[in-house]
Short mmCIF file of C-alpha atoms in Angstrom, two decimals:
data_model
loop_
_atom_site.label_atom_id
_atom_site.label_comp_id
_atom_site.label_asym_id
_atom_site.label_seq_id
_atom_site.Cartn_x
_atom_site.Cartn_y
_atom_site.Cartn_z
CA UNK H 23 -18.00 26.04 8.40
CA UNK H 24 -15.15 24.93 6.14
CA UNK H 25 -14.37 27.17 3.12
CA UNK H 26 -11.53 25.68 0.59
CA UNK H 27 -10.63 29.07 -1.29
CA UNK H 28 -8.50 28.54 -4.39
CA UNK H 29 -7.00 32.32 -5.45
CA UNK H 30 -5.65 31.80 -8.77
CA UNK H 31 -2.27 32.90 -10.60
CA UNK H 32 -3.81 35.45 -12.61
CA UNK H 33 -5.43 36.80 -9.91
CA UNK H 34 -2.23 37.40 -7.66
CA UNK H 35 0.83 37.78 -10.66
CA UNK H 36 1.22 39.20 -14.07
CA UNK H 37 0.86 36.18 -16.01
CA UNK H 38 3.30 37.82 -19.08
CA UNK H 39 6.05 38.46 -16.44
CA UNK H 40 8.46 36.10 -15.35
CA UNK H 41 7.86 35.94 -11.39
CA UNK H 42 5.59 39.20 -11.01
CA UNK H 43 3.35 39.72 -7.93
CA UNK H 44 0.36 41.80 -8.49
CA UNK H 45 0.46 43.71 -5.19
CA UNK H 46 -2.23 45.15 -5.43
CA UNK H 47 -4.49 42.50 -6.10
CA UNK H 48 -3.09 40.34 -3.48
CA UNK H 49 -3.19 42.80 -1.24
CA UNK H 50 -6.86 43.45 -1.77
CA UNK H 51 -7.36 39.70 -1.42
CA UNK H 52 -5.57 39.08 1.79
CA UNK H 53 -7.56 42.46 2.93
CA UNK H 54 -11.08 40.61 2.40
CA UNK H 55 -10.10 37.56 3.67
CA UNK H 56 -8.44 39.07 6.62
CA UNK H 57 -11.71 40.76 7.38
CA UNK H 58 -13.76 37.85 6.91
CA UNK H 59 -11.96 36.22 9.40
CA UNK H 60 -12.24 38.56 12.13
CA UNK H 61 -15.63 39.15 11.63
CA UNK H 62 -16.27 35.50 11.98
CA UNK H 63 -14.29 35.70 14.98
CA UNK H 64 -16.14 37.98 16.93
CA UNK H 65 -19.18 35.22 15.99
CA UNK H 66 -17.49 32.43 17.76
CA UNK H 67 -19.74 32.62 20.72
CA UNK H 68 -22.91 31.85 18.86
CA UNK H 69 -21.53 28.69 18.11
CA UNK H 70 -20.35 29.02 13.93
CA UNK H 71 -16.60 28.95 13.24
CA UNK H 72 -15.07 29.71 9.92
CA UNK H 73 -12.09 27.60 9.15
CA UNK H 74 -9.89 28.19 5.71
CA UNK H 75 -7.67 26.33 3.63
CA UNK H 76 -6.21 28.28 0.64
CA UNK H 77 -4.94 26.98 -2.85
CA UNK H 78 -2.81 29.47 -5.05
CA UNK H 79 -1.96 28.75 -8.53
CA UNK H 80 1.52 29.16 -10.13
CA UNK H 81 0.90 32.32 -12.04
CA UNK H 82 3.97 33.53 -13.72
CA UNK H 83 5.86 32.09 -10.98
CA UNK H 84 5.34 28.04 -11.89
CA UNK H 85 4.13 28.38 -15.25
CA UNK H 86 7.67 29.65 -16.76
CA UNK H 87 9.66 27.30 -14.98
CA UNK H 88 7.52 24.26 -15.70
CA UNK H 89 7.09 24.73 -19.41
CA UNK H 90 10.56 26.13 -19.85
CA UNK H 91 11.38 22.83 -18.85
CA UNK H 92 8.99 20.38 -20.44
CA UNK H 93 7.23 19.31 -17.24
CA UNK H 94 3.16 19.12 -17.54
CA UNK H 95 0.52 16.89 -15.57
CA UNK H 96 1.25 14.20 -17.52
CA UNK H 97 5.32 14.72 -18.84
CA UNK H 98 7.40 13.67 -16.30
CA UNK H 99 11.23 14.29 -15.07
CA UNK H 100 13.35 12.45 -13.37
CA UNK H 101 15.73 15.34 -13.07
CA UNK H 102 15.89 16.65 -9.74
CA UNK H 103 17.24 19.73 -10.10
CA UNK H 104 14.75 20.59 -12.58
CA UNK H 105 11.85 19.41 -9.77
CA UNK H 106 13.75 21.62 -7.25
CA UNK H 107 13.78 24.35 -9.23
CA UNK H 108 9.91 24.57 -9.86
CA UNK H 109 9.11 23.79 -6.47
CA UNK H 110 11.18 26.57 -5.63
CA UNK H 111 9.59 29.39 -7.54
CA UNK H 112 6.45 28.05 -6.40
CA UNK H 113 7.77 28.54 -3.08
CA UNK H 114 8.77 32.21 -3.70
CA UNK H 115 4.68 32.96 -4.66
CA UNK H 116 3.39 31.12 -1.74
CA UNK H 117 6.29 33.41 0.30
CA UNK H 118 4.77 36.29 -1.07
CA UNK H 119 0.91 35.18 -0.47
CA UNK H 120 2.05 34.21 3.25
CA UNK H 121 3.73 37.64 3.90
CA UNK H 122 0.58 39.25 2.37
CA UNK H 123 -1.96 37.25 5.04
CA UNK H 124 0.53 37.77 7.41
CA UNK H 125 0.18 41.57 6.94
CA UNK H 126 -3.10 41.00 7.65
CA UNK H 127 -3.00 39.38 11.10
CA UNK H 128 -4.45 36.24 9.26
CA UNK H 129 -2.01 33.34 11.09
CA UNK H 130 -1.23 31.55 7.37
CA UNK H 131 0.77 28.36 7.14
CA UNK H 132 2.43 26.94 4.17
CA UNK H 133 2.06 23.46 3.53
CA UNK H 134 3.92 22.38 -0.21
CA UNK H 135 2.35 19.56 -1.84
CA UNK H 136 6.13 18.20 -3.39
CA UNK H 137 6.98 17.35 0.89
CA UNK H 138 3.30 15.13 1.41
CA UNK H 139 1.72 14.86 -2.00
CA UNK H 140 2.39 12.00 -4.69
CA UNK H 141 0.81 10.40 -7.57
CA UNK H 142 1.06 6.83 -8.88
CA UNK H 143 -1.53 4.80 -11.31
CA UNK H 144 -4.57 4.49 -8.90
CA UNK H 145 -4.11 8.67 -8.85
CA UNK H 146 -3.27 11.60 -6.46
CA UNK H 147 -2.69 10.99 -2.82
CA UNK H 148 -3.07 14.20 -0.86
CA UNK H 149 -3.49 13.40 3.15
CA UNK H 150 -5.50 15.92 4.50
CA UNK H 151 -4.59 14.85 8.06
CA UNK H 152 -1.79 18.15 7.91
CA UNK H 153 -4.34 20.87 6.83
CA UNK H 154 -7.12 18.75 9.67
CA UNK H 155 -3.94 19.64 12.50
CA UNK H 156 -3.46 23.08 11.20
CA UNK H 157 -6.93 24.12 11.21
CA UNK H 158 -8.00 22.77 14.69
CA UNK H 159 -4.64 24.96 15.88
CA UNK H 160 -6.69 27.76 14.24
CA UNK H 161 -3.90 28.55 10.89
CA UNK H 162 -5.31 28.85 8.36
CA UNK H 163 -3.08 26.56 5.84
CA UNK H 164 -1.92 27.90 2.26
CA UNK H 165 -0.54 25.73 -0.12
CA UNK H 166 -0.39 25.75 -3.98
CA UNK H 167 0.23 23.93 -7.54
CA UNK H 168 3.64 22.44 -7.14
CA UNK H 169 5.41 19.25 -8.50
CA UNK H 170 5.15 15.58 -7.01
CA UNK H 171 6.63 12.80 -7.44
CA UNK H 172 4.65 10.49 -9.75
CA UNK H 173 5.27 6.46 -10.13
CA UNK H 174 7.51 5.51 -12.82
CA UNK H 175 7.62 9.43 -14.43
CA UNK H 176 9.67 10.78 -12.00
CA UNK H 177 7.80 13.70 -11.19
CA UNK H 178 4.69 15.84 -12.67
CA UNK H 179 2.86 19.48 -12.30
CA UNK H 180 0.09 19.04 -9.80
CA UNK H 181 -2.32 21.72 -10.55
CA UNK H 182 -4.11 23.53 -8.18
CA UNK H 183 -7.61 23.18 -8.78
CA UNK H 184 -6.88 19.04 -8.61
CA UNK H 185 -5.91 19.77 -5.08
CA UNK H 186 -9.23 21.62 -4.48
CA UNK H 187 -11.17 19.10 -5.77
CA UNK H 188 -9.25 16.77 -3.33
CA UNK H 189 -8.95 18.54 -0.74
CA UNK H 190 -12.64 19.77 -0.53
CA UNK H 191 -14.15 15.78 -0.73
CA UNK H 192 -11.28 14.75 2.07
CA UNK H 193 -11.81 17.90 4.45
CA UNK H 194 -15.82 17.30 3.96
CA UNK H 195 -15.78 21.28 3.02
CA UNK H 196 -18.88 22.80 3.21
CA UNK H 197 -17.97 24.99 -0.13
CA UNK H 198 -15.72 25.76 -2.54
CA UNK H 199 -14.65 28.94 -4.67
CA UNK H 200 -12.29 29.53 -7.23
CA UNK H 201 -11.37 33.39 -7.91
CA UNK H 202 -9.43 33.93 -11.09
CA UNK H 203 -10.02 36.94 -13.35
CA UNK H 204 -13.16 36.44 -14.82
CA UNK H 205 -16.32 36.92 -13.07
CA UNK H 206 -17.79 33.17 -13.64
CA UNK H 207 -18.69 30.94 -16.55
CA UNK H 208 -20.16 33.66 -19.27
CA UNK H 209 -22.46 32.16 -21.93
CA UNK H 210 -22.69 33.48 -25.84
CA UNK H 211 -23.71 36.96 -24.99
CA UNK H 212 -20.79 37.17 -22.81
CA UNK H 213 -23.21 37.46 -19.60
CA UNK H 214 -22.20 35.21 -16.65
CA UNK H 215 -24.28 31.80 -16.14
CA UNK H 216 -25.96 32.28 -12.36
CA UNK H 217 -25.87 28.46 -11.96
CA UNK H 218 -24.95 24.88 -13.99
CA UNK H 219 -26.38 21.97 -12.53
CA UNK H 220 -25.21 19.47 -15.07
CA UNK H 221 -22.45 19.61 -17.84
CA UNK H 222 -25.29 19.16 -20.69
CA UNK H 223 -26.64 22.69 -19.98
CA UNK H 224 -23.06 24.70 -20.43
CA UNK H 225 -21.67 22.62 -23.13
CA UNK H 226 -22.09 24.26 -25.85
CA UNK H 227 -20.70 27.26 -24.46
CA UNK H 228 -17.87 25.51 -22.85
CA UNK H 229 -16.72 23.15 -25.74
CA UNK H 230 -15.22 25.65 -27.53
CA UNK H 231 -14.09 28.39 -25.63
CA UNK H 232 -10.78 30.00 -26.07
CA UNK H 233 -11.20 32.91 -23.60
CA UNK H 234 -11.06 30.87 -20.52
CA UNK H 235 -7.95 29.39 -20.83
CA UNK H 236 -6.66 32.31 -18.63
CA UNK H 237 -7.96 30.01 -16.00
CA UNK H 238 -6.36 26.69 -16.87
CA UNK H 239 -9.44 25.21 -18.79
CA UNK H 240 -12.93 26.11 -17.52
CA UNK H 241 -14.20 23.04 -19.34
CA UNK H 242 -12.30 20.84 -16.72
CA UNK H 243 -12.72 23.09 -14.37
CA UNK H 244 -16.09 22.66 -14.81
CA UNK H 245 -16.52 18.98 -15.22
CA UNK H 246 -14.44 18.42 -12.10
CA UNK H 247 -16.83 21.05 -10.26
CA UNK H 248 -19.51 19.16 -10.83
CA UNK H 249 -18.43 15.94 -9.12
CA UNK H 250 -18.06 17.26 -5.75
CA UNK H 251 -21.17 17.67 -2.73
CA UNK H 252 -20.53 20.69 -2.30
CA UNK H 253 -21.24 24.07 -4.36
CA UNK H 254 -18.57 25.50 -6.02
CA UNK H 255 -18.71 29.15 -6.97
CA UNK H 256 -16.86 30.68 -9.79
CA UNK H 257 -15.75 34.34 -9.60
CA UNK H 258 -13.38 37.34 -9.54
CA UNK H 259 -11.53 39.21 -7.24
CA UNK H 260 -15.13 42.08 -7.48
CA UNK H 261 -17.14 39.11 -5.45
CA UNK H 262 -14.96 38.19 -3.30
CA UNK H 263 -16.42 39.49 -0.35
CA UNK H 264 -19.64 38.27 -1.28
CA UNK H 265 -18.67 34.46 -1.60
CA UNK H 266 -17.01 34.81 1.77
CA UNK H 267 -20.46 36.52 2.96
CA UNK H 268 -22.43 33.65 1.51
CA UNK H 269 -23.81 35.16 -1.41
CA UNK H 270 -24.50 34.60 -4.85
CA UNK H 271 -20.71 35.54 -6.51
CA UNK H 272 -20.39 34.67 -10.40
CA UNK H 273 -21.68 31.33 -11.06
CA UNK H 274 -22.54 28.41 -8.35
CA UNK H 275 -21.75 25.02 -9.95
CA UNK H 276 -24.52 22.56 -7.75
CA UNK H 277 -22.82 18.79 -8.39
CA UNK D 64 19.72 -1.18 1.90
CA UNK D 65 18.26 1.74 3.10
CA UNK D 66 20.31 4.28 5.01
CA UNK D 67 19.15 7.35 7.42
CA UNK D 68 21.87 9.50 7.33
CA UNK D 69 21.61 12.39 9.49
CA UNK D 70 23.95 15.31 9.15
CA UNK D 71 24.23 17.78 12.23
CA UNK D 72 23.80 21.43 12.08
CA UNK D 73 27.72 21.54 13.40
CA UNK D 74 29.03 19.38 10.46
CA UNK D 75 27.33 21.86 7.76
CA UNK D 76 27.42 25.23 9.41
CA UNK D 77 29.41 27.50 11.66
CA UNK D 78 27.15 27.28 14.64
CA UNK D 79 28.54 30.66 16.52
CA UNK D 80 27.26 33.03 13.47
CA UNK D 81 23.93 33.71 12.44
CA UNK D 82 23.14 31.39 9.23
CA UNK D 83 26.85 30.53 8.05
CA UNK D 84 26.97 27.34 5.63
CA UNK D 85 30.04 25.56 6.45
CA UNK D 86 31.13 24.85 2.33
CA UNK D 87 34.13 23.57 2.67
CA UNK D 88 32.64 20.65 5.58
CA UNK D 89 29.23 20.19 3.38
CA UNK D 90 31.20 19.80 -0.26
CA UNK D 91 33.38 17.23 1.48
CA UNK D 92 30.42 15.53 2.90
CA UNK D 93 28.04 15.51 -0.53
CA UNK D 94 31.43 14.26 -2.57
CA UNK D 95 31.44 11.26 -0.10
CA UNK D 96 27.58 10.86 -0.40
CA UNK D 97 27.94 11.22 -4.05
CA UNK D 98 30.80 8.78 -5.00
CA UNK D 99 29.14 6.19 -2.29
CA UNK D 100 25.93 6.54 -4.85
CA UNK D 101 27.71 6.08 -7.71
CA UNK D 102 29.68 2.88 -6.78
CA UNK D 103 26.57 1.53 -5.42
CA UNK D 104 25.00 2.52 -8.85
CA UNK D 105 27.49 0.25 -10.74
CA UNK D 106 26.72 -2.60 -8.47
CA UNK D 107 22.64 -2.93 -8.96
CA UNK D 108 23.61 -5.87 -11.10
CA UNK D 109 24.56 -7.70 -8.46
CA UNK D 110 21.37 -6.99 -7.04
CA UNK D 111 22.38 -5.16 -4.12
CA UNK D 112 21.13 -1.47 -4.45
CA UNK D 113 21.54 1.27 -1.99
CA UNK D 114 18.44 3.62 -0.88
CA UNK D 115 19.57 6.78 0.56
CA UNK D 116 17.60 9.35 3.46
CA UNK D 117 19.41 12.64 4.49
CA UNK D 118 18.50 14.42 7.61
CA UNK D 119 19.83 17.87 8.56
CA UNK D 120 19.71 19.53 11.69
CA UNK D 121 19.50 23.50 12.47
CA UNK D 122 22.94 24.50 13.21
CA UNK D 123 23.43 27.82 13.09
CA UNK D 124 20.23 28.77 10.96
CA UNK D 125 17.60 27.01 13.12
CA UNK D 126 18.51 27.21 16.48
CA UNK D 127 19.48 31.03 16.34
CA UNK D 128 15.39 31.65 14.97
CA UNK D 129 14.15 29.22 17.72
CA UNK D 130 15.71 30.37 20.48
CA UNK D 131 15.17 34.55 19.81
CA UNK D 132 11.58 33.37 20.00
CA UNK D 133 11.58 31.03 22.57
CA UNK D 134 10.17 28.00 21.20
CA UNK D 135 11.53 24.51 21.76
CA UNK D 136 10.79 21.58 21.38
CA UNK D 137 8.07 21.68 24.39
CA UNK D 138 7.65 25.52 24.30
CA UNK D 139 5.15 26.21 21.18
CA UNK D 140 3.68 29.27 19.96
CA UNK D 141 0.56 30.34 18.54
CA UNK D 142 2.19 33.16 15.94
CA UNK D 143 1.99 31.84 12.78
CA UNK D 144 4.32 34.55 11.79
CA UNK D 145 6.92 33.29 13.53
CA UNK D 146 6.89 29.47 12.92
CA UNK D 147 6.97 30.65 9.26
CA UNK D 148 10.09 32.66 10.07
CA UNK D 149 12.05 29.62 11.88
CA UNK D 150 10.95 27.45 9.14
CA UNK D 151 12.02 29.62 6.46
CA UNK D 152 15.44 29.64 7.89
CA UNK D 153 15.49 26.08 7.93
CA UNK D 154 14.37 26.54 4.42
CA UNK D 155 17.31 28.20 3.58
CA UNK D 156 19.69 25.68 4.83
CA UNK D 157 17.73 23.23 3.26
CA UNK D 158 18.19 24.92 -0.34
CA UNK D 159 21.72 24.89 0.13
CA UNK D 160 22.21 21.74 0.86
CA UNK D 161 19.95 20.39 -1.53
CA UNK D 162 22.44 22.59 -4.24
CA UNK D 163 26.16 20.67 -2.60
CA UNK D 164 24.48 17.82 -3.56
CA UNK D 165 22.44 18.42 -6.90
CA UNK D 166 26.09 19.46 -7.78
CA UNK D 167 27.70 16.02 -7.61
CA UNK D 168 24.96 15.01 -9.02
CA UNK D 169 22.65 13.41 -6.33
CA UNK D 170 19.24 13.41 -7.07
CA UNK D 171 18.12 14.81 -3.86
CA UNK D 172 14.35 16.23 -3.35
CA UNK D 173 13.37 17.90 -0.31
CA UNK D 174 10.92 17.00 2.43
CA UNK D 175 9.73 19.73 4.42
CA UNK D 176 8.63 18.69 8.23
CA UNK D 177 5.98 21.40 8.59
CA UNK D 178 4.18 20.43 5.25
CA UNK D 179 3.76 16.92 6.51
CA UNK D 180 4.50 16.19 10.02
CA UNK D 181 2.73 16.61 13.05
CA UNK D 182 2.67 16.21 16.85
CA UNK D 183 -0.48 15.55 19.35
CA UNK D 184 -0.56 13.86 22.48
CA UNK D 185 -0.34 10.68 21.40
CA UNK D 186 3.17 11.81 20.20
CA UNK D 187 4.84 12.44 16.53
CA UNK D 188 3.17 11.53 13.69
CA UNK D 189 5.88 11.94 11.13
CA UNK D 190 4.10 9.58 7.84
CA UNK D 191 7.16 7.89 5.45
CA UNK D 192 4.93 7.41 2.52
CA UNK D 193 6.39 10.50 0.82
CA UNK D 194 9.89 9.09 1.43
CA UNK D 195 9.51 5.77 0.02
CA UNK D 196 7.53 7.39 -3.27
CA UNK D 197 10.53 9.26 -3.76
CA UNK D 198 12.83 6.22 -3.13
CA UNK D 199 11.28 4.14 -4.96
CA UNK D 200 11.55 6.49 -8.38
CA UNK D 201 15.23 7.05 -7.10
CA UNK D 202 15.85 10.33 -5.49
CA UNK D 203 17.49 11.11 -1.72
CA UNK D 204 14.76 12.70 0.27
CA UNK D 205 16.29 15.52 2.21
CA UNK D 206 14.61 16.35 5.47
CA UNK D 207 15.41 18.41 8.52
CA UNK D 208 14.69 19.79 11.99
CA UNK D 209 11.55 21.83 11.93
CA UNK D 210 8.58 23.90 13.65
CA UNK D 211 5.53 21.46 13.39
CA UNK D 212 1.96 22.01 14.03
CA UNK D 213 1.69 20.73 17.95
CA UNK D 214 -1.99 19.71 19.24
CA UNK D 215 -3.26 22.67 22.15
CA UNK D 216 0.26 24.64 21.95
CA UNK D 217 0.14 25.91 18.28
CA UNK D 218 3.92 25.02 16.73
CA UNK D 219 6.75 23.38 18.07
CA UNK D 220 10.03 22.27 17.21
CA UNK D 221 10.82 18.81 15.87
CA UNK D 222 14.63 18.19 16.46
CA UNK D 223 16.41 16.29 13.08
CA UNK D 224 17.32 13.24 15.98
CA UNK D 225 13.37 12.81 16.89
CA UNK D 226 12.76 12.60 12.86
CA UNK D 227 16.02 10.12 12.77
CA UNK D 228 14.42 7.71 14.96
CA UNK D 229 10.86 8.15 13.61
CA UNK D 230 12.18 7.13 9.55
CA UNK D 231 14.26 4.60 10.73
CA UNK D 232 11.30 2.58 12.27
CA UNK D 233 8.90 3.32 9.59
CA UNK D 234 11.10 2.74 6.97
CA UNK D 235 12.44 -0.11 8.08
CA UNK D 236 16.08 0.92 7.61
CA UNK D 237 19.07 -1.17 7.80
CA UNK D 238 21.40 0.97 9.23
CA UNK D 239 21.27 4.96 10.68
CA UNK D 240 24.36 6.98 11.07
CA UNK D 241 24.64 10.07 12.77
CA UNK D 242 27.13 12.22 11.42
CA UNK D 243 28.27 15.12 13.78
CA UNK D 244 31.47 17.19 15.08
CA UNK D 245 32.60 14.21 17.40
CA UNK D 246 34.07 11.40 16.70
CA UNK D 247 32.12 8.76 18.74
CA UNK D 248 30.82 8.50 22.29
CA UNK D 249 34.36 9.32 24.30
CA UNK D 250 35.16 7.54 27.73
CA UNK D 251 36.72 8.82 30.30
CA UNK D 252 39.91 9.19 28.49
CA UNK D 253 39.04 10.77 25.80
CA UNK D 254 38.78 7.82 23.97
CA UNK D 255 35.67 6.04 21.43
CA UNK D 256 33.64 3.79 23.02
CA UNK D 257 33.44 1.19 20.28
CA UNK D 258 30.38 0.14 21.07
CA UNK D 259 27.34 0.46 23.30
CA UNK D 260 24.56 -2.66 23.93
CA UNK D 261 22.84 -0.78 27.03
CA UNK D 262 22.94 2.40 28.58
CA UNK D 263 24.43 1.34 31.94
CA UNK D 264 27.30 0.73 30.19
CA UNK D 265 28.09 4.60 29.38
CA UNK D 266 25.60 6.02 32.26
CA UNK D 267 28.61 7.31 33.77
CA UNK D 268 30.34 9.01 30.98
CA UNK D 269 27.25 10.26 29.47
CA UNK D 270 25.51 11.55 33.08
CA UNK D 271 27.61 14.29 33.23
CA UNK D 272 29.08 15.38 30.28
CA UNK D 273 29.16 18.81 29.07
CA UNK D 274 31.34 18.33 26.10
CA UNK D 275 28.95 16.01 23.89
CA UNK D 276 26.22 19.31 24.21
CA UNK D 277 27.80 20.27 20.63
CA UNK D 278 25.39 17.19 19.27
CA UNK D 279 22.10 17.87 20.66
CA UNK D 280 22.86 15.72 23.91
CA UNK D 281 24.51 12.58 23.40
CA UNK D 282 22.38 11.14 26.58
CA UNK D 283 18.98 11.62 24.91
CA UNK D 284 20.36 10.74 21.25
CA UNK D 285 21.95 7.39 22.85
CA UNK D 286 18.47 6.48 24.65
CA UNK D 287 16.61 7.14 21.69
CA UNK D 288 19.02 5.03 19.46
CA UNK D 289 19.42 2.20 21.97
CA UNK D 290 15.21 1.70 20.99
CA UNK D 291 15.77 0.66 17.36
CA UNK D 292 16.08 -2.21 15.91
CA UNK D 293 19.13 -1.61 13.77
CA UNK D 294 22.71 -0.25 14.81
CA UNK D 295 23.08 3.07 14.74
CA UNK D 296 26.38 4.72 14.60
CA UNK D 297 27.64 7.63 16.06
CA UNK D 298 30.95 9.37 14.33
CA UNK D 299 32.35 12.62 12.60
CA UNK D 300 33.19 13.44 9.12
CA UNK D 301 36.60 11.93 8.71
CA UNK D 302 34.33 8.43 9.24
CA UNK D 303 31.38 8.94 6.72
CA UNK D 304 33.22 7.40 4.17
CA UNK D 305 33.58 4.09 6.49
CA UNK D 306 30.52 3.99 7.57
CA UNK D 307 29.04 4.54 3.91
CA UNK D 308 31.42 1.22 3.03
CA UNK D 309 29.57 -0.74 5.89
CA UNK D 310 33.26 -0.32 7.72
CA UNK D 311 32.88 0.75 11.66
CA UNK D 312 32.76 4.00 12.08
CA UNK D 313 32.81 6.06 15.44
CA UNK D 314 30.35 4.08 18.23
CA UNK D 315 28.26 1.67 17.55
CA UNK D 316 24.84 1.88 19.19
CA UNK D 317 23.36 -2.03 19.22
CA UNK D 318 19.72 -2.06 20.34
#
């Protein structure tokens, strides 16, 4: 069983500081995960396997440095330096989140999307073949929102819930789950939606919503969701555990 | 024209201490790469334009991680911990190279091995795809010696003169130059061997020699080169600037 976790940057920095860890919460994080793993482990010999890629987001590690410099998913730089020095900071976070599952006993590898990622006019190209080789070794590969080059604009932010969405269709995950800091998709009464099956039913709550921009648009978050085979769960750090366990956790978007 | 330039660990750092950039040997050799990228700039006109592809070896960063752990480039290991500690110190070299050059203004990007390479098998799979996205929106894609992910014996190291050989045939390059602390391949005498067309012709210098270990043995490295299909030559520092200007430079390995 294939899990494609996605822990975002609020969930694992202080989004208001420049370059903050929240130790704690990572910690906490790499804790469940690290104890998923083992117990899964110990499971082998019935025949199920758990197998985990990881996506971080940029947090107040990428965020500063990309704005402070202009650079979005569609603005472009040619400037290298300016590339380098995004990729870098992102670097420093996914440091930090590797040291963290490290900790943990959970054999992480980093894999940054700038050295095998790229986008041109027919869209992103992220091989999967590296995170295939990694898992079958038994790491468990961790790798984040960075920069890529991008045909004719030099180079653009590649968010990290785009390389979910890619990298759960090419890896054929069997699911999908995106922590960030609120518990799941929450409708007018502020209570959290148990399931969307199709973008007509959440729309109205979704449309217009200003809270959820803490976790980089949960409109096309949403939309994006939807398109894959697999479920997708939406949750916080709180249900964790229980998306790792294979329960319900926040809200299950059914594509 | 496309160019694989590979820069040894002993041009760049001091190889007897732990992690010593050699500045004053790496400024020289990014001014060189920088003004031969300029006057090639100036030329485009004339329709002749000049696509650039740095590789790095260890030196005294890589080799020192590597060896306290005991992995080579057959020996892998299974600790995740500790392929993400030699690659990190490759990292490290890598960042400050990537700085000598951003600062005479090449636009140089970074490819990092681990993140996209692989070895089974069937052998290296080392894809060029990244390298020609970023050459084609005009940066110099800086790459280097690594830990990869090795099929059945977890990580293992992927020497900068494997990763020479592999871009040259998949790119298609026109020329390769290895740049290290020797001046050629030396007869008997002392003196360069201007050029080589087969390997009996140096079998007896290189058989034996202990002196050419500085370079990651010139044997191997002469083999390998002997297999392409474009010359490859072999020189020191004083020579870049020749061999940049198409000029000969050290030996010249014809295949």
């Amino acid at each position: 069983m294939l899990t494609v976790l996605k822990l975002g940057g609020s969930v694992i920095t202080h989004k208001d500081e420049p370059e903050t860890v929240d130790e704690e919460s990572l910690a906490k994080t790499c804790e469940v995960i690290a104890s998923f793993l083992a117990q899964e482990e110990s499971e082998q010999n019935s025949g199920r396997r758990h197998q985990l890629v990881l996506v971080h987001g940029g947090g107040s590690f990428g965020h500063h440095h990309a704005s402070g410099h202009g650079v979005t998913s569609t603005e472009g730089t040619e400037d290298a330096q300016v590339l380098t020095a995004i990729h870098r900071a992102m670097g420093r976070l996914n440091d930090v989140v590797l040291d963290a599952l490290h900790d943990q006993g959970v054999p992480a590898l980093p894999v940054r999307p700038l050295s095998m990622a790229r986008r041109d006019k027919a869209g992103l190209s992220f091989p999967a073949d590296q995170f295939e080789a990694m898992l079958s070794e038994g790491f468990v590969p961790v790798t984040h929102g960075d920069v890529v080059v991008d045909t004719d604009v030099g180079g653009t932010v590649l968010s990290g819930d785009d390389i979910v969405v890619s990298l759960a269709e090419s890896l054929a995950a069997d699911r999908v789950g995106l922590c960030s800091t609120v518990p799941g998709v929450l409708d007018e009464s502020g209570a959290v939606v148990p399931a969307i099956d199709s973008y007509e039913e959440v729309a109205s709550i979704l449309g217009e919503s200003e809270s959820t921009d803490v976790t980089g648009g949960m409109a096309h978050k949403i939309r994006q969701l939807l398109q894959l085979d697999v479920p997708a769960s939406v949750f916080d750090i709180d249900s964790l555990e229980r998306f790792l366990q294979d329960e319900r956790a926040g809200t299950v978007v059914r594509g």
